[in-house]
Amino acid sequence: MVQNIDISVVVPLYNEEESLPELVAWIDRVAKSHGLAYEIIMVDDGSTDSSWSVVERLKCDYPAIRGISFMRNYGKSAALYCGFDMARGEVVITMDADLQDSPDEIPELRRMILEDGYDLVSGWKRKRYDPIGKRWPSKFFNFTARLMSGIKLHDFNCGLKAYRRKVVKSIEVYGEMHRYIPILAKHAGFKRIGEKVVEHHERKYGKSKFGLERMVKGYLDLISVSFMSHFGRSPMYIFGGLGTVMFLLGFIAVAWIIVEKFVSGHPLTNQPLFYLSLVAIVLGVQLFLSGFLGELINRRSVDRNSYQIDRDLDDMNN
Ligand code: UDP
Ligand code: MG
């Protein structure tokens, strides 16, 4: 292990060449004035401007910078995931590269993790400097996310967040899941999730990388994330359960129609219920099989690393 690092600042960036020098100088200033040993992890998400050469140049003046550059644009979640993997600090902070988040918040966020005992502290841009077309959908998403996850946060998607190191090593941020990291963390067993009102600024350079499609993706991701946290470990409970109910309903209805045919002589095939029941039986079997397949796939991917260990008696001897 290199020297002890107090904070790792993970910065996902995509075409942010103008903002980077200011951002790095600001983080450096804040960290030094609080006596914090830090590293900045720049993850260049396939920028097509000169962002990466700016990062390389900055590295000469600020040796605390580390970084990787993707071959192509994989998305913010992928950038965060790789940044988390590299982070060595006791507390990990994520921050957007566009200067909308303020590095001045870092010391207080760190204090909340270390002293108040939070696993994750999420920023809340209470006064937000974004166009209205972005603020309203965001309110709706936060409301739905609160409802579905039971986590009382106002601003799930805030780029500025602080984590206890263990949290970032335990969660997998894929697809567009960066919006729902608190839900992933809660699902991994980290219950102490806090919130801090943070300052927000207007974008100074460049433009936003997320357009209208964020609403569709955000909505679908919310469904998958809540599905995964409820049934991800045991797909049979949902698919098998639904499948059995559908199969039984279809089966009972068909049996009833057949009995009726013998008793009262009604022909089978001119009753809509007959066809509906057949469909229910077929769908029921398919759902059941999906659950079964899900269980088989799950079983292959589960090993000891799938479970987060909180404490270990062996560690007491060291
Ligand atoms: N970003 C990224 N990959 C992408 C899109 C965005 O790494 O595909 C970065 C971007 O450079 C910025 C952060 O994610 O540092 C947030 O993006 P943006 O400011 O465009 O989002 P907004 O503030 O509009 O929600
Ligand atoms: Mg931004």
PDB file of N, CA and C in Angstrom, residues 226-278:
ATOM      1  N   SER A 226     -35.408  -1.920  -9.122  1.00  0.00           N
ATOM      2  CA  SER A 226     -36.250  -2.359  -8.010  1.00  0.00           C
ATOM      3  C   SER A 226     -36.618  -3.834  -8.186  1.00  0.00           C
ATOM      4  N   PHE A 227     -36.708  -4.265  -9.426  1.00  0.00           N
ATOM      5  CA  PHE A 227     -36.939  -5.696  -9.659  1.00  0.00           C
ATOM      6  C   PHE A 227     -35.751  -6.511  -9.131  1.00  0.00           C
ATOM      7  N   MET A 228     -34.538  -6.034  -9.481  1.00  0.00           N
ATOM      8  CA  MET A 228     -33.348  -6.762  -9.047  1.00  0.00           C
ATOM      9  C   MET A 228     -33.257  -6.807  -7.529  1.00  0.00           C
ATOM     10  N   SER A 229     -33.614  -5.679  -6.882  1.00  0.00           N
ATOM     11  CA  SER A 229     -33.438  -5.737  -5.434  1.00  0.00           C
ATOM     12  C   SER A 229     -34.515  -6.570  -4.757  1.00  0.00           C
ATOM     13  N   HIS A 230     -35.653  -6.733  -5.399  1.00  0.00           N
ATOM     14  CA  HIS A 230     -36.667  -7.590  -4.774  1.00  0.00           C
ATOM     15  C   HIS A 230     -36.513  -9.049  -5.156  1.00  0.00           C
ATOM     16  N   PHE A 231     -36.231  -9.296  -6.441  1.00  0.00           N
ATOM     17  CA  PHE A 231     -36.256 -10.684  -6.906  1.00  0.00           C
ATOM     18  C   PHE A 231     -34.957 -11.147  -7.554  1.00  0.00           C
ATOM     19  N   GLY A 232     -33.938 -10.274  -7.574  1.00  0.00           N
ATOM     20  CA  GLY A 232     -32.695 -10.620  -8.267  1.00  0.00           C
ATOM     21  C   GLY A 232     -32.089 -11.914  -7.774  1.00  0.00           C
ATOM     22  N   ARG A 233     -32.174 -12.156  -6.481  1.00  0.00           N
ATOM     23  CA  ARG A 233     -31.568 -13.369  -5.928  1.00  0.00           C
ATOM     24  C   ARG A 233     -32.452 -14.596  -6.087  1.00  0.00           C
ATOM     25  N   SER A 234     -33.736 -14.371  -6.254  1.00  0.00           N
ATOM     26  CA  SER A 234     -34.619 -15.539  -6.332  1.00  0.00           C
ATOM     27  C   SER A 234     -35.733 -15.306  -7.356  1.00  0.00           C
ATOM     28  N   PRO A 235     -35.378 -15.349  -8.641  1.00  0.00           N
ATOM     29  CA  PRO A 235     -36.362 -15.089  -9.702  1.00  0.00           C
ATOM     30  C   PRO A 235     -37.526 -16.072  -9.680  1.00  0.00           C
ATOM     31  N   MET A 236     -37.276 -17.246  -9.101  1.00  0.00           N
ATOM     32  CA  MET A 236     -38.338 -18.246  -9.061  1.00  0.00           C
ATOM     33  C   MET A 236     -39.535 -17.745  -8.258  1.00  0.00           C
ATOM     34  N   TYR A 237     -39.268 -16.908  -7.239  1.00  0.00           N
ATOM     35  CA  TYR A 237     -40.369 -16.453  -6.396  1.00  0.00           C
ATOM     36  C   TYR A 237     -41.390 -15.668  -7.200  1.00  0.00           C
ATOM     37  N   ILE A 238     -40.914 -14.854  -8.126  1.00  0.00           N
ATOM     38  CA  ILE A 238     -41.876 -14.063  -8.898  1.00  0.00           C
ATOM     39  C   ILE A 238     -42.379 -14.837 -10.107  1.00  0.00           C
ATOM     40  N   PHE A 239     -41.442 -15.362 -10.928  1.00  0.00           N
ATOM     41  CA  PHE A 239     -41.867 -16.026 -12.156  1.00  0.00           C
ATOM     42  C   PHE A 239     -42.583 -17.348 -11.849  1.00  0.00           C
ATOM     43  N   GLY A 240     -41.990 -18.103 -10.922  1.00  0.00           N
ATOM     44  CA  GLY A 240     -42.594 -19.389 -10.569  1.00  0.00           C
ATOM     45  C   GLY A 240     -43.964 -19.174  -9.959  1.00  0.00           C
ATOM     46  N   GLY A 241     -44.056 -18.152  -9.099  1.00  0.00           N
ATOM     47  CA  GLY A 241     -45.323 -17.872  -8.425  1.00  0.00           C
ATOM     48  C   GLY A 241     -46.398 -17.484  -9.425  1.00  0.00           C
ATOM     49  N   LEU A 242     -46.068 -16.491 -10.269  1.00  0.00           N
ATOM     50  CA  LEU A 242     -47.039 -16.034 -11.271  1.00  0.00           C
ATOM     51  C   LEU A 242     -47.406 -17.168 -12.223  1.00  0.00           C
ATOM     52  N   GLY A 243     -46.390 -17.933 -12.641  1.00  0.00           N
ATOM     53  CA  GLY A 243     -46.595 -19.044 -13.577  1.00  0.00           C
ATOM     54  C   GLY A 243     -47.559 -20.061 -13.003  1.00  0.00           C
ATOM     55  N   THR A 244     -47.343 -20.401 -11.737  1.00  0.00           N
ATOM     56  CA  THR A 244     -48.210 -21.402 -11.113  1.00  0.00           C
ATOM     57  C   THR A 244     -49.654 -20.901 -11.059  1.00  0.00           C
ATOM     58  N   VAL A 245     -49.816 -19.636 -10.657  1.00  0.00           N
ATOM     59  CA  VAL A 245     -51.172 -19.089 -10.560  1.00  0.00           C
ATOM     60  C   VAL A 245     -51.854 -19.123 -11.936  1.00  0.00           C
ATOM     61  N   MET A 246     -51.121 -18.676 -12.969  1.00  0.00           N
ATOM     62  CA  MET A 246     -51.727 -18.647 -14.309  1.00  0.00           C
ATOM     63  C   MET A 246     -52.067 -20.038 -14.791  1.00  0.00           C
ATOM     64  N   PHE A 247     -51.143 -20.966 -14.577  1.00  0.00           N
ATOM     65  CA  PHE A 247     -51.370 -22.338 -15.025  1.00  0.00           C
ATOM     66  C   PHE A 247     -52.607 -22.912 -14.343  1.00  0.00           C
ATOM     67  N   LEU A 248     -52.678 -22.707 -13.030  1.00  0.00           N
ATOM     68  CA  LEU A 248     -53.813 -23.271 -12.293  1.00  0.00           C
ATOM     69  C   LEU A 248     -55.142 -22.674 -12.747  1.00  0.00           C
ATOM     70  N   LEU A 249     -55.152 -21.334 -12.923  1.00  0.00           N
ATOM     71  CA  LEU A 249     -56.382 -20.689 -13.380  1.00  0.00           C
ATOM     72  C   LEU A 249     -56.825 -21.270 -14.719  1.00  0.00           C
ATOM     73  N   GLY A 250     -55.869 -21.366 -15.657  1.00  0.00           N
ATOM     74  CA  GLY A 250     -56.173 -21.891 -16.988  1.00  0.00           C
ATOM     75  C   GLY A 250     -56.650 -23.327 -16.901  1.00  0.00           C
ATOM     76  N   PHE A 251     -55.963 -24.089 -16.089  1.00  0.00           N
ATOM     77  CA  PHE A 251     -56.276 -25.514 -15.982  1.00  0.00           C
ATOM     78  C   PHE A 251     -57.687 -25.727 -15.401  1.00  0.00           C
ATOM     79  N   ILE A 252     -57.966 -24.979 -14.332  1.00  0.00           N
ATOM     80  CA  ILE A 252     -59.283 -25.130 -13.700  1.00  0.00           C
ATOM     81  C   ILE A 252     -60.385 -24.733 -14.692  1.00  0.00           C
ATOM     82  N   ALA A 253     -60.157 -23.621 -15.426  1.00  0.00           N
ATOM     83  CA  ALA A 253     -61.176 -23.163 -16.373  1.00  0.00           C
ATOM     84  C   ALA A 253     -61.400 -24.192 -17.473  1.00  0.00           C
ATOM     85  N   VAL A 254     -60.301 -24.746 -18.004  1.00  0.00           N
ATOM     86  CA  VAL A 254     -60.452 -25.752 -19.066  1.00  0.00           C
ATOM     87  C   VAL A 254     -61.189 -26.974 -18.527  1.00  0.00           C
ATOM     88  N   ALA A 255     -60.809 -27.403 -17.323  1.00  0.00           N
ATOM     89  CA  ALA A 255     -61.457 -28.579 -16.732  1.00  0.00           C
ATOM     90  C   ALA A 255     -62.957 -28.318 -16.594  1.00  0.00           C
ATOM     91  N   TRP A 256     -63.278 -27.131 -16.145  1.00  0.00           N
ATOM     92  CA  TRP A 256     -64.679 -26.757 -15.954  1.00  0.00           C
ATOM     93  C   TRP A 256     -65.437 -26.807 -17.288  1.00  0.00           C
ATOM     94  N   ILE A 257     -64.806 -26.259 -18.355  1.00  0.00           N
ATOM     95  CA  ILE A 257     -65.458 -26.222 -19.666  1.00  0.00           C
ATOM     96  C   ILE A 257     -65.695 -27.648 -20.185  1.00  0.00           C
ATOM     97  N   ILE A 258     -64.687 -28.500 -19.939  1.00  0.00           N
ATOM     98  CA  ILE A 258     -64.827 -29.884 -20.425  1.00  0.00           C
ATOM     99  C   ILE A 258     -65.975 -30.600 -19.704  1.00  0.00           C
ATOM    100  N   VAL A 259     -65.988 -30.403 -18.368  1.00  0.00           N
ATOM    101  CA  VAL A 259     -67.066 -31.041 -17.597  1.00  0.00           C
ATOM    102  C   VAL A 259     -68.422 -30.546 -18.102  1.00  0.00           C
ATOM    103  N   GLU A 260     -68.481 -29.210 -18.329  1.00  0.00           N
ATOM    104  CA  GLU A 260     -69.717 -28.603 -18.788  1.00  0.00           C
ATOM    105  C   GLU A 260     -70.159 -29.180 -20.129  1.00  0.00           C
ATOM    106  N   LYS A 261     -69.169 -29.439 -20.961  1.00  0.00           N
ATOM    107  CA  LYS A 261     -69.492 -29.985 -22.289  1.00  0.00           C
ATOM    108  C   LYS A 261     -70.206 -31.333 -22.134  1.00  0.00           C
ATOM    109  N   PHE A 262     -69.685 -32.164 -21.208  1.00  0.00           N
ATOM    110  CA  PHE A 262     -70.314 -33.473 -21.043  1.00  0.00           C
ATOM    111  C   PHE A 262     -71.673 -33.368 -20.390  1.00  0.00           C
ATOM    112  N   VAL A 263     -71.803 -32.429 -19.464  1.00  0.00           N
ATOM    113  CA  VAL A 263     -73.075 -32.317 -18.742  1.00  0.00           C
ATOM    114  C   VAL A 263     -74.154 -31.681 -19.621  1.00  0.00           C
ATOM    115  N   SER A 264     -73.792 -30.484 -20.217  1.00  0.00           N
ATOM    116  CA  SER A 264     -74.854 -29.789 -20.942  1.00  0.00           C
ATOM    117  C   SER A 264     -74.684 -29.788 -22.454  1.00  0.00           C
ATOM    118  N   GLY A 265     -73.608 -30.395 -22.937  1.00  0.00           N
ATOM    119  CA  GLY A 265     -73.411 -30.523 -24.371  1.00  0.00           C
ATOM    120  C   GLY A 265     -72.953 -29.278 -25.100  1.00  0.00           C
ATOM    121  N   HIS A 266     -72.543 -28.213 -24.345  1.00  0.00           N
ATOM    122  CA  HIS A 266     -71.986 -27.028 -25.008  1.00  0.00           C
ATOM    123  C   HIS A 266     -70.713 -27.383 -25.747  1.00  0.00           C
ATOM    124  N   PRO A 267     -70.569 -26.982 -27.028  1.00  0.00           N
ATOM    125  CA  PRO A 267     -69.292 -27.270 -27.694  1.00  0.00           C
ATOM    126  C   PRO A 267     -68.159 -26.455 -27.048  1.00  0.00           C
ATOM    127  N   LEU A 268     -66.945 -27.070 -27.052  1.00  0.00           N
ATOM    128  CA  LEU A 268     -65.790 -26.426 -26.422  1.00  0.00           C
ATOM    129  C   LEU A 268     -65.366 -25.146 -27.119  1.00  0.00           C
ATOM    130  N   THR A 269     -65.321 -25.239 -28.463  1.00  0.00           N
ATOM    131  CA  THR A 269     -64.549 -24.249 -29.209  1.00  0.00           C
ATOM    132  C   THR A 269     -65.265 -22.940 -29.501  1.00  0.00           C
ATOM    133  N   ASN A 270     -66.545 -22.830 -29.207  1.00  0.00           N
ATOM    134  CA  ASN A 270     -67.128 -21.503 -29.446  1.00  0.00           C
ATOM    135  C   ASN A 270     -67.207 -20.672 -28.165  1.00  0.00           C
ATOM    136  N   GLN A 271     -66.392 -21.042 -27.172  1.00  0.00           N
ATOM    137  CA  GLN A 271     -66.372 -20.226 -25.951  1.00  0.00           C
ATOM    138  C   GLN A 271     -65.043 -19.474 -25.842  1.00  0.00           C
ATOM    139  N   PRO A 272     -65.085 -18.131 -25.753  1.00  0.00           N
ATOM    140  CA  PRO A 272     -63.827 -17.366 -25.628  1.00  0.00           C
ATOM    141  C   PRO A 272     -63.001 -17.847 -24.439  1.00  0.00           C
ATOM    142  N   LEU A 273     -63.673 -18.225 -23.361  1.00  0.00           N
ATOM    143  CA  LEU A 273     -62.966 -18.642 -22.151  1.00  0.00           C
ATOM    144  C   LEU A 273     -62.015 -19.807 -22.421  1.00  0.00           C
ATOM    145  N   PHE A 274     -62.422 -20.661 -23.361  1.00  0.00           N
ATOM    146  CA  PHE A 274     -61.600 -21.825 -23.687  1.00  0.00           C
ATOM    147  C   PHE A 274     -60.224 -21.374 -24.211  1.00  0.00           C
ATOM    148  N   TYR A 275     -60.262 -20.398 -25.147  1.00  0.00           N
ATOM    149  CA  TYR A 275     -58.995 -19.932 -25.734  1.00  0.00           C
ATOM    150  C   TYR A 275     -58.166 -19.169 -24.702  1.00  0.00           C
ATOM    151  N   LEU A 276     -58.862 -18.351 -23.911  1.00  0.00           N
ATOM    152  CA  LEU A 276     -58.140 -17.604 -22.861  1.00  0.00           C
ATOM    153  C   LEU A 276     -57.434 -18.566 -21.906  1.00  0.00           C
ATOM    154  N   SER A 277     -58.129 -19.648 -21.585  1.00  0.00           N
ATOM    155  CA  SER A 277     -57.548 -20.606 -20.635  1.00  0.00           C
ATOM    156  C   SER A 277     -56.325 -21.281 -21.230  1.00  0.00           C
ATOM    157  N   LEU A 278     -56.418 -21.613 -22.528  1.00  0.00           N
ATOM    158  CA  LEU A 278     -55.253 -22.248 -23.166  1.00  0.00           C
ATOM    159  C   LEU A 278     -54.052 -21.311 -23.116  1.00  0.00           C
TER     160      LEU A 278
END
